[in-house]
Amino acid sequence: MDYSKSEEQNAEMKLMSNVSPRNSVSSRSDDDLEALNKEADIQAPLEVEYKTPPSVKYAWLCALLVLGMLLTIHNKIILGSFPCPWLLTGLHSAFSGLGTVILLKMGYFRLSTLSRRDHLILVAYSVLFSVNIFFSNFSLSLVSLAFFQIIRNTSPIFTVFLERVLFTRSYSLYTYLALIPIVMGAAMTASGELQFTYWGLFISVIGVVLGVLKIIITNRLMTGSLSLSSLELIYRMSIHASIQSFIIGLSVGELSKLSGANVWVTEESDSSRLPAMIAGASLVGNGMLAFFLNIASFQATKVAGSLAITVWGNIRQTLTLILGIVFLGDFNLNPQTAAGIVLVVLGCGFYNKAEIVSKR
């Protein structure tokens, strides 16, 4: 009886020893699978901007700021004697296309193999690019500059909303909180009378939505499934955008606003005459500046993200105001403007901590 019990116990021990390794292997496999799933969940939402060093982001954002301000000033000078915004936009796109062709021949980038669907997406993107310019210019003609700036300052809000709706992307609570002083502060720095109509308000909001959508899609074309380089995207977009801009410019009669075969002069006033060589050099310089700005803009959009670009637009407005006060004395620093500047600076500090330096 005791012997049979001993045998029974030995049999149970052998059975346990045979089963335990399998159970432990199974348990380890389950743990490994769970760990991999958790790792995949963590890595899945990781965007390109969280993999990019902050120094690289700052470099491209600063290049975007400097080149953007230079082109804005140069455009104002150019449009004073060349009142053809659509033709000028076409010139910008043409120079961007020519510049990328040269860089392509020099081997700085290679063209990806795209499907017919991909080509259609890029054509639609170029249409969005041109339509966005139209709505921006059109809305500015319907409302005052101050109101236009205030509406434009809401771009970060539309960015987080559209990214949430279109790509189910969310940001941290600290990022959302940081947007409040940035948007409010930039709006407070807008100077001038708030003149608008409901039609102008509607067109302005449409312009903001299209502008934000263009930035988001630009980012996704370079970081999504296509993963195009900034130079390739400029190359493929510029061809379509230049043709569209030239056609629109000619159809609205912009060419008829110019007169004179060898001088740069408008029909409204002949006080600003320039020899053809100087006028041509000015347009060439403007086109080259636009080309470098496009590179900085597209690359900054890729490495910093859509939200950072729209936030940077608000920061640029505030920096322009500060530079105008310090160096030109163009603006009066009233309490409202000063409070707006302080809010933007504080908001930028919070945003920098939440997003730019974040490594998620």
Coordinates of C-alpha atoms in Angstrom, one line a residue:
M1 CA 0.0 0.0 0.0
D2 CA 2.8 2.3 0.9
Y3 CA 4.7 1.3 -2.2
S4 CA 1.7 2.0 -4.4
K5 CA 1.3 5.5 -2.8
S6 CA 5.0 6.1 -3.4
E7 CA 4.7 5.1 -7.0
E8 CA 1.7 7.3 -7.4
Q9 CA 3.6 10.3 -6.0
N10 CA 6.5 9.6 -8.3
A11 CA 4.2 9.5 -11.3
E12 CA 2.6 12.8 -10.3
M13 CA 6.1 14.4 -9.9
K14 CA 7.1 13.2 -13.4
L15 CA 3.9 14.4 -14.9
M16 CA 4.4 17.8 -13.2
S17 CA 8.0 18.0 -14.5
N18 CA 6.8 17.2 -18.0
V19 CA 4.0 19.8 -18.0
S20 CA 5.7 22.6 -16.2
P21 CA 8.3 23.5 -18.9
R22 CA 5.5 23.7 -21.5
N23 CA 3.5 25.9 -19.2
S24 CA 6.5 28.1 -18.4
V25 CA 7.3 28.4 -22.2
S26 CA 3.7 29.2 -22.9
S27 CA 3.7 31.7 -20.1
R28 CA 6.9 33.3 -21.4
S29 CA 5.6 33.4 -24.9
D30 CA 2.4 35.1 -23.7
D31 CA 4.5 37.6 -21.8
D32 CA 6.8 38.2 -24.8
L33 CA 3.8 38.7 -27.1
E34 CA 2.2 41.1 -24.6
A35 CA 5.5 43.1 -24.4
L36 CA 5.7 43.2 -28.2
N37 CA 2.1 44.5 -28.4
K38 CA 2.8 47.1 -25.9
E39 CA 6.0 48.1 -27.7
A40 CA 4.1 48.3 -31.0
D41 CA 1.4 50.4 -29.3
I42 CA 4.0 52.8 -28.1
Q43 CA 5.8 53.1 -31.4
A44 CA 2.8 53.3 -33.6
P45 CA 1.8 56.9 -32.9
L46 CA 5.5 58.1 -32.9
E47 CA 5.6 60.9 -35.4
V48 CA 8.7 62.1 -37.3
E49 CA 8.9 65.3 -35.3
Y50 CA 9.5 63.2 -32.1
K51 CA 12.4 61.5 -33.7
T52 CA 14.1 64.7 -34.8
P53 CA 16.6 66.4 -32.5
P54 CA 15.4 69.8 -31.3
S55 CA 18.5 71.5 -32.8
V56 CA 17.4 70.4 -36.3
K57 CA 13.9 71.6 -35.8
Y58 CA 15.1 75.0 -34.6
A59 CA 17.5 75.3 -37.5
W60 CA 14.8 74.8 -40.1
L61 CA 12.2 76.9 -38.3
C62 CA 14.7 79.8 -38.0
A63 CA 15.5 79.4 -41.7
L64 CA 11.7 79.5 -42.4
L65 CA 11.4 82.6 -40.3
V66 CA 14.2 84.5 -42.0
L67 CA 13.5 83.5 -45.5
G68 CA 9.7 84.1 -45.0
M69 CA 10.3 87.7 -43.8
L70 CA 12.7 88.4 -46.6
L71 CA 10.3 87.2 -49.3
T72 CA 7.4 89.1 -47.7
I73 CA 9.4 92.3 -47.9
H74 CA 10.6 91.6 -51.4
N75 CA 7.1 90.7 -52.6
K76 CA 5.8 94.0 -51.3
I77 CA 8.5 95.8 -53.3
I78 CA 7.9 93.7 -56.4
L79 CA 4.1 93.9 -56.4
G80 CA 4.4 97.7 -56.2
S81 CA 5.5 97.8 -59.8
F82 CA 4.4 94.3 -60.8
P83 CA 0.7 94.0 -59.8
C84 CA 0.3 90.4 -60.9
P85 CA 0.1 88.1 -57.8
W86 CA -0.9 85.1 -59.8
L87 CA 1.9 85.5 -62.3
L88 CA 4.3 86.1 -59.4
T89 CA 3.1 82.9 -57.8
G90 CA 3.6 81.0 -61.1
L91 CA 7.1 82.5 -61.2
H92 CA 7.8 81.2 -57.7
S93 CA 6.6 77.7 -58.6
A94 CA 8.5 77.8 -61.9
F95 CA 11.8 78.7 -60.2
S96 CA 11.1 76.0 -57.5
G97 CA 10.6 73.4 -60.3
L98 CA 13.7 74.6 -62.1
G99 CA 15.8 74.5 -59.0
T100 CA 14.7 71.0 -58.1
V101 CA 15.5 69.8 -61.7
I102 CA 19.0 71.1 -61.3
L103 CA 19.4 69.4 -57.9
L104 CA 17.9 66.2 -59.4
K105 CA 20.5 66.2 -62.2
M106 CA 23.2 66.8 -59.6
G107 CA 22.1 63.7 -57.7
Y108 CA 20.8 65.3 -54.5
F109 CA 17.6 63.2 -54.6
R110 CA 16.0 60.5 -56.6
L111 CA 12.5 60.2 -57.9
S112 CA 10.2 57.6 -56.4
T113 CA 8.2 55.2 -58.5
L114 CA 4.6 56.3 -58.1
S115 CA 1.3 54.7 -59.1
R116 CA -1.4 56.4 -61.1
R117 CA -3.3 57.0 -57.8
D118 CA -0.2 58.7 -56.3
H119 CA 0.1 61.0 -59.3
L120 CA -3.6 62.0 -58.9
I121 CA -3.0 62.7 -55.2
L122 CA -0.1 65.1 -56.1
V123 CA -2.3 66.8 -58.8
A124 CA -5.0 67.3 -56.2
Y125 CA -2.4 68.6 -53.8
S126 CA -1.1 71.2 -56.3
V127 CA -4.7 72.4 -56.9
L128 CA -5.1 72.8 -53.1
F129 CA -1.9 74.7 -53.1
S130 CA -3.1 77.2 -55.7
V131 CA -6.7 77.5 -54.3
N132 CA -5.2 78.2 -50.9
I133 CA -3.3 81.2 -52.3
F134 CA -6.5 82.5 -54.0
F135 CA -8.6 82.3 -50.8
S136 CA -5.8 84.0 -48.8
N137 CA -5.6 86.9 -51.2
F138 CA -9.3 87.1 -51.7
S139 CA -10.1 87.1 -47.9
L140 CA -7.6 89.9 -47.4
S141 CA -9.5 92.0 -49.9
L142 CA -12.8 91.5 -48.0
V143 CA -11.7 92.3 -44.4
S144 CA -9.3 94.6 -42.6
L145 CA -5.7 93.5 -42.0
A146 CA -6.2 93.3 -38.2
F147 CA -9.2 91.0 -38.6
F148 CA -7.4 88.9 -41.2
Q149 CA -4.5 88.4 -38.7
I150 CA -6.9 87.5 -35.9
I151 CA -8.6 84.8 -38.0
R152 CA -5.2 83.5 -39.2
N153 CA -4.0 83.2 -35.6
T154 CA -6.6 80.5 -35.0
S155 CA -4.7 78.2 -37.4
P156 CA -3.3 76.0 -34.5
I157 CA -6.8 75.3 -33.3
F158 CA -7.9 74.2 -36.7
T159 CA -4.8 72.1 -37.0
V160 CA -5.4 70.0 -33.9
F161 CA -9.1 69.7 -34.9
L162 CA -8.4 68.5 -38.5
E163 CA -5.6 66.2 -37.5
R164 CA -8.0 64.6 -34.9
V165 CA -10.8 64.2 -37.5
L166 CA -8.7 63.1 -40.5
F167 CA -5.9 61.1 -38.8
T168 CA -7.2 60.5 -35.3
R169 CA -4.1 62.1 -33.9
S170 CA -4.1 63.7 -30.5
Y171 CA -1.7 65.8 -28.4
S172 CA -0.9 66.0 -24.7
L173 CA -3.0 68.1 -22.4
Y174 CA -0.1 70.5 -21.9
T175 CA 0.1 71.1 -25.7
Y176 CA -3.6 72.1 -25.8
L177 CA -3.2 74.4 -22.8
A178 CA -0.1 76.0 -24.4
L179 CA -2.1 76.9 -27.5
I180 CA -4.5 79.1 -25.5
P181 CA -2.0 81.9 -24.7
I182 CA -0.3 81.6 -28.1
V183 CA -3.6 82.2 -30.0
M184 CA -5.0 84.8 -27.6
G185 CA -1.7 86.7 -27.3
A186 CA -1.1 86.8 -31.1
A187 CA -4.7 88.1 -31.6
M188 CA -4.1 90.8 -29.0
T189 CA -1.0 92.0 -31.0
A190 CA -3.1 92.6 -34.1
S191 CA -3.3 96.4 -34.6
G192 CA -5.9 98.3 -36.5
E193 CA -9.7 98.5 -36.9
L194 CA -11.7 95.2 -37.0
Q195 CA -13.7 95.7 -40.2
F196 CA -15.4 92.7 -41.8
T197 CA -18.6 91.4 -43.3
Y198 CA -20.2 88.0 -42.7
W199 CA -19.2 87.1 -46.2
G200 CA -15.6 88.2 -45.5
L201 CA -15.6 86.2 -42.3
F202 CA -16.8 83.1 -44.1
I203 CA -14.1 83.4 -46.8
S204 CA -11.4 84.1 -44.2
V205 CA -12.3 80.9 -42.2
I206 CA -12.3 78.9 -45.5
G207 CA -8.9 80.3 -46.2
V208 CA -7.6 79.3 -42.8
V209 CA -9.0 75.8 -43.1
L210 CA -7.5 75.4 -46.6
G211 CA -4.1 76.7 -45.4
V212 CA -4.1 74.3 -42.4
L213 CA -5.2 71.4 -44.7
K214 CA -2.3 72.2 -47.0
I215 CA 0.2 72.1 -44.2
I216 CA -1.2 68.8 -42.8
I217 CA -1.2 67.1 -46.2
T218 CA 2.3 68.4 -46.9
N219 CA 3.5 66.8 -43.7
R220 CA 1.7 63.5 -44.5
L221 CA 3.0 63.3 -48.0
M222 CA 6.6 63.3 -46.6
T223 CA 6.0 61.2 -43.5
G224 CA 3.2 58.9 -44.5
S225 CA 3.1 56.0 -46.9
L226 CA 4.6 57.9 -49.8
S227 CA 7.5 59.3 -47.7
L228 CA 8.6 61.7 -50.4
S229 CA 11.6 63.9 -49.7
S230 CA 11.0 67.6 -49.5
L231 CA 12.9 68.2 -52.8
E232 CA 10.9 65.6 -54.6
L233 CA 7.6 66.9 -53.4
I234 CA 8.6 70.5 -54.5
Y235 CA 9.6 69.1 -57.8
R236 CA 6.4 67.2 -58.5
M237 CA 4.1 70.0 -57.0
S238 CA 5.8 72.9 -58.8
I239 CA 5.1 71.7 -62.3
H240 CA 1.3 71.6 -61.8
A241 CA 1.2 74.7 -59.5
S242 CA 3.1 76.9 -62.0
I243 CA 0.9 75.9 -64.9
Q244 CA -2.3 76.5 -62.9
S245 CA -1.1 79.9 -61.6
F246 CA 0.0 81.1 -65.0
I247 CA -3.4 80.1 -66.5
I248 CA -5.4 81.8 -63.8
G249 CA -3.2 84.9 -64.0
L250 CA -3.7 85.2 -67.7
S251 CA -7.4 84.5 -67.5
V252 CA -8.0 87.3 -64.9
G253 CA -6.1 89.7 -67.1
E254 CA -3.0 90.3 -65.1
L255 CA -0.8 90.5 -68.2
S256 CA -2.8 93.5 -69.5
K257 CA -1.9 95.4 -66.3
L258 CA 1.7 95.7 -67.6
S259 CA 2.7 97.9 -70.5
G260 CA 6.0 98.7 -72.1
A261 CA 8.3 96.2 -73.8
N262 CA 11.6 97.3 -72.3
V263 CA 10.5 98.9 -69.0
W264 CA 8.8 97.7 -65.9
V265 CA 5.8 99.9 -65.5
T266 CA 2.1 99.6 -64.6
E267 CA -0.8 101.2 -66.4
E268 CA -2.0 103.0 -63.3
S269 CA 1.3 104.8 -62.7
D270 CA 4.5 105.2 -64.7
S271 CA 6.5 106.7 -61.8
S272 CA 8.2 103.4 -61.0
R273 CA 10.2 102.7 -64.2
L274 CA 13.0 100.2 -64.2
P275 CA 15.2 99.0 -67.1
A276 CA 14.4 95.6 -68.3
M277 CA 17.7 94.1 -67.0
I278 CA 17.1 95.4 -63.4
A279 CA 13.5 94.4 -63.5
G280 CA 14.5 90.9 -64.7
A281 CA 17.1 90.6 -62.1
S282 CA 14.6 91.5 -59.4
L283 CA 12.2 88.9 -60.6
V284 CA 15.0 86.3 -60.8
G285 CA 16.1 87.1 -57.3
N286 CA 12.5 86.9 -56.0
G287 CA 12.1 83.5 -57.7
M288 CA 15.3 82.1 -56.2
L289 CA 14.3 83.4 -52.7
A290 CA 10.9 81.7 -53.1
F291 CA 12.7 78.4 -54.1
F292 CA 14.9 78.5 -50.9
L293 CA 11.8 79.4 -48.8
N294 CA 9.9 76.4 -50.2
I295 CA 12.8 74.1 -49.2
A296 CA 12.9 75.5 -45.7
S297 CA 9.1 75.4 -45.4
F298 CA 8.7 71.8 -46.6
Q299 CA 11.6 70.5 -44.6
A300 CA 10.4 72.4 -41.4
T301 CA 6.9 70.9 -42.0
K302 CA 8.4 67.5 -42.1
V303 CA 10.7 67.6 -39.1
A304 CA 8.7 69.9 -36.8
G305 CA 5.1 68.8 -37.7
S306 CA 2.0 70.6 -38.8
L307 CA 1.1 72.1 -35.5
A308 CA 4.5 73.6 -35.0
I309 CA 4.3 75.3 -38.3
T310 CA 1.0 77.0 -37.5
V311 CA 2.2 77.9 -34.1
W312 CA 5.4 79.3 -35.7
G313 CA 3.1 81.6 -37.9
N314 CA 1.8 83.2 -34.7
I315 CA 5.3 83.6 -33.3
R316 CA 6.5 85.2 -36.5
Q317 CA 3.7 87.8 -36.3
T318 CA 4.8 88.6 -32.8
L319 CA 8.5 88.7 -33.6
T320 CA 7.7 91.0 -36.6
L321 CA 5.9 93.3 -34.2
I322 CA 8.7 93.3 -31.7
L323 CA 11.3 94.0 -34.5
G324 CA 9.2 96.8 -35.8
I325 CA 8.9 98.4 -32.3
V326 CA 12.6 98.1 -31.5
F327 CA 14.2 99.0 -34.8
L328 CA 11.6 100.9 -36.9
G329 CA 9.3 102.4 -34.3
D330 CA 6.4 101.5 -36.5
F331 CA 4.0 100.4 -33.7
N332 CA 2.9 101.9 -30.4
L333 CA 3.5 99.6 -27.5
N334 CA 0.2 99.9 -25.7
P335 CA -0.8 97.7 -22.7
Q336 CA -2.9 95.4 -24.9
T337 CA 0.0 94.8 -27.3
A338 CA 2.5 94.3 -24.4
A339 CA 0.1 91.8 -22.7
G340 CA -0.2 89.9 -26.0
I341 CA 3.5 89.7 -26.5
V342 CA 3.9 88.3 -22.9
L343 CA 1.2 85.7 -23.5
V344 CA 2.8 84.5 -26.7
V345 CA 6.2 84.2 -25.0
L346 CA 4.8 82.3 -22.1
G347 CA 2.8 80.0 -24.4
C348 CA 5.9 79.3 -26.5
G349 CA 7.7 78.3 -23.4
F350 CA 5.0 75.8 -22.5
Y351 CA 4.7 74.6 -26.1
N352 CA 8.4 74.1 -26.4
K353 CA 8.4 71.9 -23.3
A354 CA 5.4 69.9 -24.4
E355 CA 6.1 69.4 -28.1
I356 CA 9.4 70.6 -29.6
V357 CA 11.7 69.0 -27.0
S358 CA 9.4 66.0 -26.5
K359 CA 10.8 62.6 -27.4
R360 CA 7.7 60.5 -26.6

